[in-house]
Coordinates of C-alpha atoms and ligand atoms in Angstrom, one line a residue:
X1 CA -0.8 16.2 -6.4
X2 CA 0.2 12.5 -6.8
X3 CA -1.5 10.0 -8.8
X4 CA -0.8 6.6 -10.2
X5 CA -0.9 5.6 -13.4
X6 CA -1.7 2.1 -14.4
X7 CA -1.5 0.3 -17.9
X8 CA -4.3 -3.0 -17.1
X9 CA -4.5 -6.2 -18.7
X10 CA -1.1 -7.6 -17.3
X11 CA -0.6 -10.6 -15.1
X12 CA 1.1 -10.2 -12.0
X13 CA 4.3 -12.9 -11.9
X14 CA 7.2 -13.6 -9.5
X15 CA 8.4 -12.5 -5.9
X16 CA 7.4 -10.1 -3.7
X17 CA 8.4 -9.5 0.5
X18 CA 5.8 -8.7 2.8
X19 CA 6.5 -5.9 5.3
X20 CA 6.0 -5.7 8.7
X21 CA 2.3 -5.3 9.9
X22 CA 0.9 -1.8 9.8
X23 CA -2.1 -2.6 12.5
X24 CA 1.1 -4.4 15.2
X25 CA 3.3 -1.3 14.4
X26 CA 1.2 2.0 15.4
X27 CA 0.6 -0.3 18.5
X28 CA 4.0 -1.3 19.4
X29 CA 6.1 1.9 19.0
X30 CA 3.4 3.5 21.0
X31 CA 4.3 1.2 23.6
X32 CA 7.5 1.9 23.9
X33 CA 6.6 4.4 26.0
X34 CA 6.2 2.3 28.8
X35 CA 10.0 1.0 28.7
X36 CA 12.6 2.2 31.3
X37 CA 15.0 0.8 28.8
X38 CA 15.7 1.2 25.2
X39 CA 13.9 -0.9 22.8
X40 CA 15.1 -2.2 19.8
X41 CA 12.0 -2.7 17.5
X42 CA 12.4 -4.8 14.0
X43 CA 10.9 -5.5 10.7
X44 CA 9.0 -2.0 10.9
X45 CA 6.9 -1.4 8.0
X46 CA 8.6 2.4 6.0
X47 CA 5.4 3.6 5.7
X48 CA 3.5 6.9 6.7
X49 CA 1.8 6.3 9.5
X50 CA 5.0 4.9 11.6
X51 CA 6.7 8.4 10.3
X52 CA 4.1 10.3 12.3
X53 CA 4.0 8.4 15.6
X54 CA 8.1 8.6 15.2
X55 CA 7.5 12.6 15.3
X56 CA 5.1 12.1 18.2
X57 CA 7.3 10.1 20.3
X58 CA 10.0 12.7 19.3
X59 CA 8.3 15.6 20.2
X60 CA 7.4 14.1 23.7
X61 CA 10.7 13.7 24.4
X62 CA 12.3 10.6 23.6
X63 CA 15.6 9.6 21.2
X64 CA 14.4 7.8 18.7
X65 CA 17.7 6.4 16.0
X66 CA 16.6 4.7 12.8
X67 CA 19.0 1.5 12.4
X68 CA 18.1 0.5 9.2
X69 CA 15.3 0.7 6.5
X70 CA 13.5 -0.9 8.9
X71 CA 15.3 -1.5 12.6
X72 CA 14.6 1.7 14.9
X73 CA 16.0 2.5 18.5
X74 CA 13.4 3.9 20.4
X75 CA 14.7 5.5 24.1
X76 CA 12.0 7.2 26.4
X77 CA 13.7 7.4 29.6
X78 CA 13.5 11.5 29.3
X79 CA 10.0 11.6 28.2
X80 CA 8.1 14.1 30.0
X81 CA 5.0 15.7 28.1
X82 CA 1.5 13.5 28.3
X83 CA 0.1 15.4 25.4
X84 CA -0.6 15.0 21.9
X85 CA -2.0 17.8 20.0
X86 CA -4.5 18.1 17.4
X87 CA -2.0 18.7 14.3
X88 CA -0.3 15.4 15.0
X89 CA -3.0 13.5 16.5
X90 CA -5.2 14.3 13.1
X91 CA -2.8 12.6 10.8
X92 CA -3.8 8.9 11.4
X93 CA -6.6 7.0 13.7
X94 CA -4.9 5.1 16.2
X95 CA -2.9 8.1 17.9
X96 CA -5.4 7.0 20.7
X97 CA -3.2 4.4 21.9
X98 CA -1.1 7.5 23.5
X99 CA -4.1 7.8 25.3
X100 CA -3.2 4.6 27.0
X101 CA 0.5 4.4 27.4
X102 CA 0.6 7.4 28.9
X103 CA -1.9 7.1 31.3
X104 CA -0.2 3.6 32.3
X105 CA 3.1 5.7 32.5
X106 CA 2.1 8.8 34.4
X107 CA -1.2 8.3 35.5
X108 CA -2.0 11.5 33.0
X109 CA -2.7 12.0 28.9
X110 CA -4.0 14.4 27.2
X111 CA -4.6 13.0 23.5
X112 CA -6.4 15.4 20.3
X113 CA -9.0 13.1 18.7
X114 CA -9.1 12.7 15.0
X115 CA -13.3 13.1 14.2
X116 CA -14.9 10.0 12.2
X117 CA -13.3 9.0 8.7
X118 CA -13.6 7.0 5.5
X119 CA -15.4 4.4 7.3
X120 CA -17.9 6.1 9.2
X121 CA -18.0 7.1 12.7
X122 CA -15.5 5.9 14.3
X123 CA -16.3 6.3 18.2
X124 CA -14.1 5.9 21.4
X125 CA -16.6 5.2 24.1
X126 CA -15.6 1.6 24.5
X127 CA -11.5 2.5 25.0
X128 CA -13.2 5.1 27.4
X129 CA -14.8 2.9 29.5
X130 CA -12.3 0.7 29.7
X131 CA -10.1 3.6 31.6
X132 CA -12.9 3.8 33.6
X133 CA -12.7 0.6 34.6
X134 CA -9.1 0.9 35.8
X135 CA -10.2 4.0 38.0
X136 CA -9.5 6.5 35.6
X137 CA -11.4 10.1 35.0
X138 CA -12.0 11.0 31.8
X139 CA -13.1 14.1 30.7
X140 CA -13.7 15.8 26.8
X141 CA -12.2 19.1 26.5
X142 CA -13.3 21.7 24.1
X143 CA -11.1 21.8 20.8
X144 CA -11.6 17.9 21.1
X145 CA -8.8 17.0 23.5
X146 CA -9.6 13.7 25.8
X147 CA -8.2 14.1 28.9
X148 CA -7.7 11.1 30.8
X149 CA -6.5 10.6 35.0
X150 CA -6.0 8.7 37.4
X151 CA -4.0 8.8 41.2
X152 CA -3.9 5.1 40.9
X153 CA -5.1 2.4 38.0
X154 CA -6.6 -0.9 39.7
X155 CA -6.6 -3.9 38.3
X156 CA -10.6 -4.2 37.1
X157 CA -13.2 -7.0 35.2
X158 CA -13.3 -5.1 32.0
X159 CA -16.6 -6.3 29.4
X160 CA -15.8 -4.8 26.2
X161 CA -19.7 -4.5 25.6
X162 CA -18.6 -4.1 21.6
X163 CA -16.1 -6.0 19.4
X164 CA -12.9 -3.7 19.1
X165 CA -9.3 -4.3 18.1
X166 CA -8.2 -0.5 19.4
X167 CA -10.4 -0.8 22.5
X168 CA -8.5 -3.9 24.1
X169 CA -5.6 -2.6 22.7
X170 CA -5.6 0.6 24.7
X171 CA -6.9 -1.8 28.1
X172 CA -3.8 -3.6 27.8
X173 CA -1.8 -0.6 27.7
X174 CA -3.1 1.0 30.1
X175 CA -3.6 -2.3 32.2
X176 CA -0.1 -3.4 32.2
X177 CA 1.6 -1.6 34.6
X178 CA -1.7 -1.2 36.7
X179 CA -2.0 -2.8 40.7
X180 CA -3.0 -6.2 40.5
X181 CA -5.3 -8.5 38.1
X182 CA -7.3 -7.3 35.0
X183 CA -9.1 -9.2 32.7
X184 CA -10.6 -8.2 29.5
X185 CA -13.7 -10.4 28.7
X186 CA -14.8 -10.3 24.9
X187 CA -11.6 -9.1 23.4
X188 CA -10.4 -8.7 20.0
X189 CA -8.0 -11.5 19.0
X190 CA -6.3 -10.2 16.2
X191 CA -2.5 -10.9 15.1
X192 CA -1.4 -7.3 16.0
X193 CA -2.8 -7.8 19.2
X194 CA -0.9 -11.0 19.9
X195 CA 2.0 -9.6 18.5
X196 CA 1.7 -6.7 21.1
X197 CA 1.2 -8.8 24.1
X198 CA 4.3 -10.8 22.9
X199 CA 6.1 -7.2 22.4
X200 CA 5.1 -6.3 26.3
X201 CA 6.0 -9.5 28.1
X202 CA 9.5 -9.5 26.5
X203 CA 9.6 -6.2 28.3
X204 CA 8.7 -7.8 31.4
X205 CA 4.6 -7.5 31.3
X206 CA 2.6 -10.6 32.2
X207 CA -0.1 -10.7 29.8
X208 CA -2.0 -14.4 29.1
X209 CA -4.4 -15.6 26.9
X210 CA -4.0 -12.7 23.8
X211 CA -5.8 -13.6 21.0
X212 CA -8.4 -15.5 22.8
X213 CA -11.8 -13.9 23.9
X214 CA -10.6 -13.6 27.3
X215 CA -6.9 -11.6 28.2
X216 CA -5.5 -11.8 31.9
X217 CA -3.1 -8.7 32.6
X218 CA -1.4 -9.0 35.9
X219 CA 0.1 -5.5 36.5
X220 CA 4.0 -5.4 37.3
X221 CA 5.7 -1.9 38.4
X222 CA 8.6 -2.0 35.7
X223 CA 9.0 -2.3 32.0
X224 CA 12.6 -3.0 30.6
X225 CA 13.6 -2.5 27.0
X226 CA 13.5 -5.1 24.5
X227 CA 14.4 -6.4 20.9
X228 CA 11.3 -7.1 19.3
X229 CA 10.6 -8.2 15.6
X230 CA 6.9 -7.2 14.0
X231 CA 4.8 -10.1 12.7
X232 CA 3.9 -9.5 8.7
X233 CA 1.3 -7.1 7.6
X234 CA -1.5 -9.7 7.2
X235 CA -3.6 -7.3 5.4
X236 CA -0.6 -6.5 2.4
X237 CA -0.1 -10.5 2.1
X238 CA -3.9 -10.6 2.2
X239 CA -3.6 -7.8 -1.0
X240 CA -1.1 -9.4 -2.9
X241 CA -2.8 -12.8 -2.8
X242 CA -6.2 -11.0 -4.6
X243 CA -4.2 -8.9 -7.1
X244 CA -2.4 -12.1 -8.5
X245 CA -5.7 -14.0 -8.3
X246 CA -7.5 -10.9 -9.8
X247 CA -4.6 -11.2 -12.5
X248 CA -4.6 -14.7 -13.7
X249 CA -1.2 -14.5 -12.0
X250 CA 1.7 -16.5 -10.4
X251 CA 3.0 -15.3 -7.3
X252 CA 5.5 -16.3 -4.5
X253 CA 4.5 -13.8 -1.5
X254 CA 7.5 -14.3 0.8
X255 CA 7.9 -13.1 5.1
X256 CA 4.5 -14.0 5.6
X257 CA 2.4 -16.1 8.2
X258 CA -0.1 -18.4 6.9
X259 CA -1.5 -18.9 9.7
X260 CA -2.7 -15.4 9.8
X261 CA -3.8 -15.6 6.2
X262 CA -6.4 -19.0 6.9
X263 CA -9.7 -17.6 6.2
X264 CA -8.4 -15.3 2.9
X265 CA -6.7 -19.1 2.1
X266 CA -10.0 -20.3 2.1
X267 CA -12.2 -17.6 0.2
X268 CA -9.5 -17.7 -2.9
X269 CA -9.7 -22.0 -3.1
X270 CA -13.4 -21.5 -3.4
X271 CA -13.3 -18.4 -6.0
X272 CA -10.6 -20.4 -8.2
X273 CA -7.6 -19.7 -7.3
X274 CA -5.2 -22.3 -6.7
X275 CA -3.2 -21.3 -3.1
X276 CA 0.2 -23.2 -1.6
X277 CA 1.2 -22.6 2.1
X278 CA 5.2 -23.1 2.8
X279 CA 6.6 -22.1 6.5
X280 CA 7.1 -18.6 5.4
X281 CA 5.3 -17.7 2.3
X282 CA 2.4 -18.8 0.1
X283 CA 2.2 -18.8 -3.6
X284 CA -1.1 -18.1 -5.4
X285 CA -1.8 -18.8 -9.4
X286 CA -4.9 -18.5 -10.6
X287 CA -5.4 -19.7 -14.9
X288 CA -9.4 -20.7 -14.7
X289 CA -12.2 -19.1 -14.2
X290 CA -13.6 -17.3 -11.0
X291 CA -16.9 -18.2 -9.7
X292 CA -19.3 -16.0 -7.2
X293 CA -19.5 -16.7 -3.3
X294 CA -20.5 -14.8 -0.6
X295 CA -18.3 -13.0 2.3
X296 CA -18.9 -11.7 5.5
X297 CA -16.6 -9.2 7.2
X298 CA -16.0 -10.6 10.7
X299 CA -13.8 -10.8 13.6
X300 CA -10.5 -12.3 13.9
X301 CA -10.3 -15.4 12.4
X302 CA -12.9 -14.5 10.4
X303 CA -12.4 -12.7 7.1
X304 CA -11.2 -9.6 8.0
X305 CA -12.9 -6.3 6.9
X306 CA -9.6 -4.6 6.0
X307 CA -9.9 -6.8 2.7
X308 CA -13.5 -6.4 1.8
X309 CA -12.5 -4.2 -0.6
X310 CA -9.8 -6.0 -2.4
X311 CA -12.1 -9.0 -2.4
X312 CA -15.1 -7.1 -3.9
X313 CA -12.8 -6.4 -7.0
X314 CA -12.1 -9.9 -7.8
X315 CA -16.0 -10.9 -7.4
X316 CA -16.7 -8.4 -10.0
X317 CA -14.9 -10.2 -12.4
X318 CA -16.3 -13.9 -11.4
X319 CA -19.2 -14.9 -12.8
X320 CA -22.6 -15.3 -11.3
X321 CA -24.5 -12.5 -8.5
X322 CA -21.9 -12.3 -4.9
X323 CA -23.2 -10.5 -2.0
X324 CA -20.8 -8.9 0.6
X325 CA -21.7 -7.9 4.1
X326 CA -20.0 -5.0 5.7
X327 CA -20.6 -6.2 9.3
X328 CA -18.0 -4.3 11.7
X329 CA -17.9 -0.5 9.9
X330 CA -20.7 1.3 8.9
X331 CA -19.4 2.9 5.7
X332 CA -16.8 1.4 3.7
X333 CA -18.6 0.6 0.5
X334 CA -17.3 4.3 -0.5
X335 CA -15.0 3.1 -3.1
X336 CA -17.8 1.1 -5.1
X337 CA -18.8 4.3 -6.9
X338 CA -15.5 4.7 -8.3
X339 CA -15.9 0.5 -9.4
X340 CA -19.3 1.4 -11.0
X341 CA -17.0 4.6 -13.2
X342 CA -14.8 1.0 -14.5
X343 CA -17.8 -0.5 -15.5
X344 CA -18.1 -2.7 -12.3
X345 CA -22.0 -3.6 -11.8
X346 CA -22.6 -3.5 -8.1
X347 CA -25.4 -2.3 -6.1
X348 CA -24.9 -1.3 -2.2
X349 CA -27.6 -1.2 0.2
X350 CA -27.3 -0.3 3.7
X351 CA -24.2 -2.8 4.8
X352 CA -25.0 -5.3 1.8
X353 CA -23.5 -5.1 -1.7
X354 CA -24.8 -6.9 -4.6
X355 CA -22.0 -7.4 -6.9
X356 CA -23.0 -8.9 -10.5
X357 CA -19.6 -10.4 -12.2
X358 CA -18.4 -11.0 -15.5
X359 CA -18.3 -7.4 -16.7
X360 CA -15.1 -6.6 -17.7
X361 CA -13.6 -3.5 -16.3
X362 CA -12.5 -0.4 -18.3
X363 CA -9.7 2.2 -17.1
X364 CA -11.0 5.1 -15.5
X365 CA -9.7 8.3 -13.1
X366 CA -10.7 7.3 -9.8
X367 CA -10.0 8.5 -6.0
X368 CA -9.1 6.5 -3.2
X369 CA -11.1 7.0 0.0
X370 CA -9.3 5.2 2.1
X371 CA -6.4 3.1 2.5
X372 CA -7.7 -0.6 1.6
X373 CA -10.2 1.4 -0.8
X374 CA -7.2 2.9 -2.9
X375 CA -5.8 -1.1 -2.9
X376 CA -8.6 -2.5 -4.6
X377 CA -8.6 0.6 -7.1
X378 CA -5.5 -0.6 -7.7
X379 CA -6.5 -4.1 -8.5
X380 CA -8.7 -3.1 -10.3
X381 CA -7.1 -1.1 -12.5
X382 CA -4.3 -4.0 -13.4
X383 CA -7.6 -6.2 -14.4
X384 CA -8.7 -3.2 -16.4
X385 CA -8.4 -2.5 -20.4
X386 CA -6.8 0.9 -21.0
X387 CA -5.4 3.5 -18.3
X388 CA -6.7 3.8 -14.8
X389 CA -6.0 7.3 -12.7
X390 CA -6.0 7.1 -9.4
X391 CA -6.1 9.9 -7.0
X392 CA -5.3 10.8 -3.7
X393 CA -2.9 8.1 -2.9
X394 CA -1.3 9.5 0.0
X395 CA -4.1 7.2 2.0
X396 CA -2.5 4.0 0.1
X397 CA 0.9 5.2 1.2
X398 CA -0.5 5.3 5.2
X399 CA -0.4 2.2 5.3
X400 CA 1.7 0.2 2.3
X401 CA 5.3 0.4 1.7
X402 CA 7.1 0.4 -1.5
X403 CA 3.4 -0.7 -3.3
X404 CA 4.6 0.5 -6.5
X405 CA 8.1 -0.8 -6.6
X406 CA 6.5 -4.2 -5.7
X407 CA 4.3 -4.1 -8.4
X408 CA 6.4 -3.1 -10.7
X409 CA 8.6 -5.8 -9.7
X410 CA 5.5 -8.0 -10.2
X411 CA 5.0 -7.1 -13.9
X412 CA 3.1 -4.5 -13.3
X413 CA 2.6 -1.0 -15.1
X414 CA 2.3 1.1 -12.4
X415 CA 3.9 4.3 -12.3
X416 CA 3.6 7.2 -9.7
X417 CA 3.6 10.8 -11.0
X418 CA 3.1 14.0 -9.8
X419 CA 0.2 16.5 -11.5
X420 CA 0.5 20.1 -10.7
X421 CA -2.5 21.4 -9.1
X422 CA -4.5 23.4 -11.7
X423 CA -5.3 25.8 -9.5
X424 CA -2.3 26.0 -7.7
X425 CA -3.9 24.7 -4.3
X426 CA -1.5 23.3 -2.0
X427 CA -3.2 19.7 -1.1
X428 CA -3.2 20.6 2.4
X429 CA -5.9 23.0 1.8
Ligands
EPZ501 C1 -8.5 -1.4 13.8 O1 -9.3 -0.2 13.8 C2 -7.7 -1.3 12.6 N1 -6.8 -0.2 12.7 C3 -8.5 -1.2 11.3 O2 -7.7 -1.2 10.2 C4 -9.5 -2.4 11.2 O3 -10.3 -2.2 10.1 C5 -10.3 -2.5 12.5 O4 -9.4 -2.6 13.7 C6 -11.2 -3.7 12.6 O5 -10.4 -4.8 12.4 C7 -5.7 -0.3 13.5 O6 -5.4 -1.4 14.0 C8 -4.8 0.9 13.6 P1 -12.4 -1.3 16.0 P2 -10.1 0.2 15.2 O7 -12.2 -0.5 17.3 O8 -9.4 -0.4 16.3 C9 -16.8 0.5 16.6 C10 -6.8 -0.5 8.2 O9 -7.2 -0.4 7.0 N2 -16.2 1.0 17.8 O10 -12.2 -2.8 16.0 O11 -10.4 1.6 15.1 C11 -16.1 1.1 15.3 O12 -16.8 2.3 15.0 C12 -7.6 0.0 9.3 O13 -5.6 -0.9 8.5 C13 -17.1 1.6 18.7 O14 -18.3 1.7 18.5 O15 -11.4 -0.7 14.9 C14 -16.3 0.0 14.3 O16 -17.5 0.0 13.8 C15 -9.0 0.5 8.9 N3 -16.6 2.1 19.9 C16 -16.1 -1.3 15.1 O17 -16.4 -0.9 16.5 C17 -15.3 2.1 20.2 O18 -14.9 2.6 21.3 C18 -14.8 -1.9 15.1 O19 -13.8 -0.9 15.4 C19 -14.4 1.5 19.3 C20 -14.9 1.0 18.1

């Protein structure tokens, strides 16, 4: 098993890159599916969860040629199979978005879905309805396949009757090659939803009005290929900004939009830290004192619940009573019990934690329960006296490349090391 190690009490100083968006990426490759052409896709974040959906795409029958460390040609002329099975689809959450490309490609998918996770249940019905809305049958198969069909996809009014980023995702997809107009009304406007409308009308799509509430998709018969760059992983910047104000640090965190980065901006000013925006990176020192404020997860622009975690950690160590509320997942306070073993004093209730700051935090093992979860343990542990263990960090890896190599190049004492399971368990028991 794989752990890392981390000496606290450092400050984070100097350089580090931002890679390309995580959230933009597992939509993206996906659809490259709907290209006739090859696609050229950039800036394509080395990190776990792009391995997997490289293997899917693979094993449905398309070339796919890494460039470089982070360039890939991706050709799907030949692809042929419009399923995904369980063992693949079970290895990350947004294999769903086969789901859509390949019932905009062949009118046919066949997709395993992964059950609820670290966050709570995580349901589909609103990606469901929206192939419904396009004319499409959908049925749930035993061994929990979702099958979805359709002779034709029409062009449709869709109301996504719930806030969700994967949702109008998997509309557009399935949208963009449909006959005539759709429009999505009440749709998520995040970056990596932007950046995969951008990704789709360089292929030919004519998609308006991404990242605004209401997204006009007027369906067109062919996709070509395309050279396509991914936008920075918001959420990593978003990271690295916390762990040098959770620090008392001075970093330069280059390749990133600040744009993006706005409401995290603004959060950090107000907690103490002192934040400079430049065209493509922002630096962020922090030498006073950080005071309490309250957050609310929200929406796109609002602040985004992918860094309530990481936030939570640097409230602990401000002084005065913050309150967070968890307002888009049901469950992703599961990482404040491993806080509370650091000596963090927070109290959750329901969707609300009570954090109480200014007691300091000790070293401690801990286990990461999900990917933004293991982040803040991180943080944590570089503000912490002594040693911090933390476990399962293949969830950490899902989604961040390089993290400890960053670090380290940051200052940090970070190291990754490998601990024999006592009882000789393989970890994929
Ligand atoms: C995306 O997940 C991100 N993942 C998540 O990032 C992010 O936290 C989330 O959006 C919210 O911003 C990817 O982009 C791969 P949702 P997604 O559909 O699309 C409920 C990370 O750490 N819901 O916007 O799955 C759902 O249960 C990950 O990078 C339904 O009820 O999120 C949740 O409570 C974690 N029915 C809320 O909506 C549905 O059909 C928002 O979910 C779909 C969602």
């Amino acid at each position: 098993m794989e752990r890392f190690v981390i000496q606290g009490g450092g400050r984070l100083v100097g350089e580090v890159p931002i890679s390309g968006a995580k959230n933009a990426a597992v939509a993206i490759l996906t659809a490259t599916v709907l290209a006739e052409k090859p696609c050229i896709i950039e800036n394509v974040p080395n990190i776990r969860d792009v391995s997997i959906i490289l293997k899917i795409l693979t094993d449905i029958g398309a070339v796919v040629q890494t460039i470089d460390r982070s360039t890939v040609m991706i050709d799907t002329k030949h692809v042929q199979k419009a399923e995904v099975p369980y063992e693949m689809a079970r290895l990350y959450r947004a294999s769903y978005y086969f789901l859509g490309v390949l019932l905009g490609r062949f009118g046919r998918a066949s997709v395993a879905m992964p059950g609820g996770c670290d966050l709570g249940v995580r349901p589909i019905d609103l990606h469901i309805k929206a192939f419904e809305a396009l004319g499409a049958k959908v049925s749930l198969e035993q061994g929990g396949m979702v099958d979805v069909k359709a002779d034709n996809l029409i062009g449709t009014h869709i109301y996504m009757d719930g806030y969700s980023v994967g949702a109008t995702i998997n509309a557009i997809l399935a949208a963009v090659k449909a006959n005539g107009l759709t429009v999505i009304e009440n749709a998520g406007k995040e970056p990596h939803i932007v950046d995969l409308a951008n990704f789709l009308n360089s292929m030919g799509a004519d998609i308006r009005g991404a990242g605004t509430d209401v997204i006009k998709i007027r369906g067109v018969s062919h996709l070509g290929g395309a050279t396509y760059s991914i936008i920075p992983d918001q959420i990593e910047t978003g990271t690295f900004m916390v762990a040098a104000a959770a620090t008392r640090g001075n970093v330069l965190i280059k390749n990133v939009i600040p744009k993006h980065l706005e409401c995290i901006t603004a959060k950090l000013r107000k907690i103490g830290a002192v934040v400079e925006e430049f065209d493509d990176s922002i630096k962020v020192v922090r030498t006073g004192g950080l005071l309490k404020d309250n957050i609310k997860t929200m929406p796109h622009p609002g602040f985004p619940t992918d860094m309530q975690a990481q936030i939570t950690v640097l409230l602990a160590l401000a002084q005065g009573t913050s309150i967070i509320t968890e307002s888009i997942f049901d469950n992703r306070f599961r990482y404040v019990e491993h806080l509370r073993h650091m000596g963090a004093h927070i109290q959750v209730d329901g969707n609300i934690a009570i954090v109480e700051g200014g007691h300091p935090l000790k070293g401690a093992p801990v286990i990461a329960t999900d990917l933004r979860a293991g982040a803040a343990l991180i943080i944590a542990g570089l503000c912490a006296q002594g040693t911090t263990y933390i476990e399962d960090i293949y969830h950490i890896e899902r989604g961040y490349e390089d993290m400890e190599s960053k670090l380290c190049g940051l200052g940090a004492d970070i190291k990754k090391i490998y601990t024999p399971d006592p009882l000789g368990m393989s970890q994929a028991l």
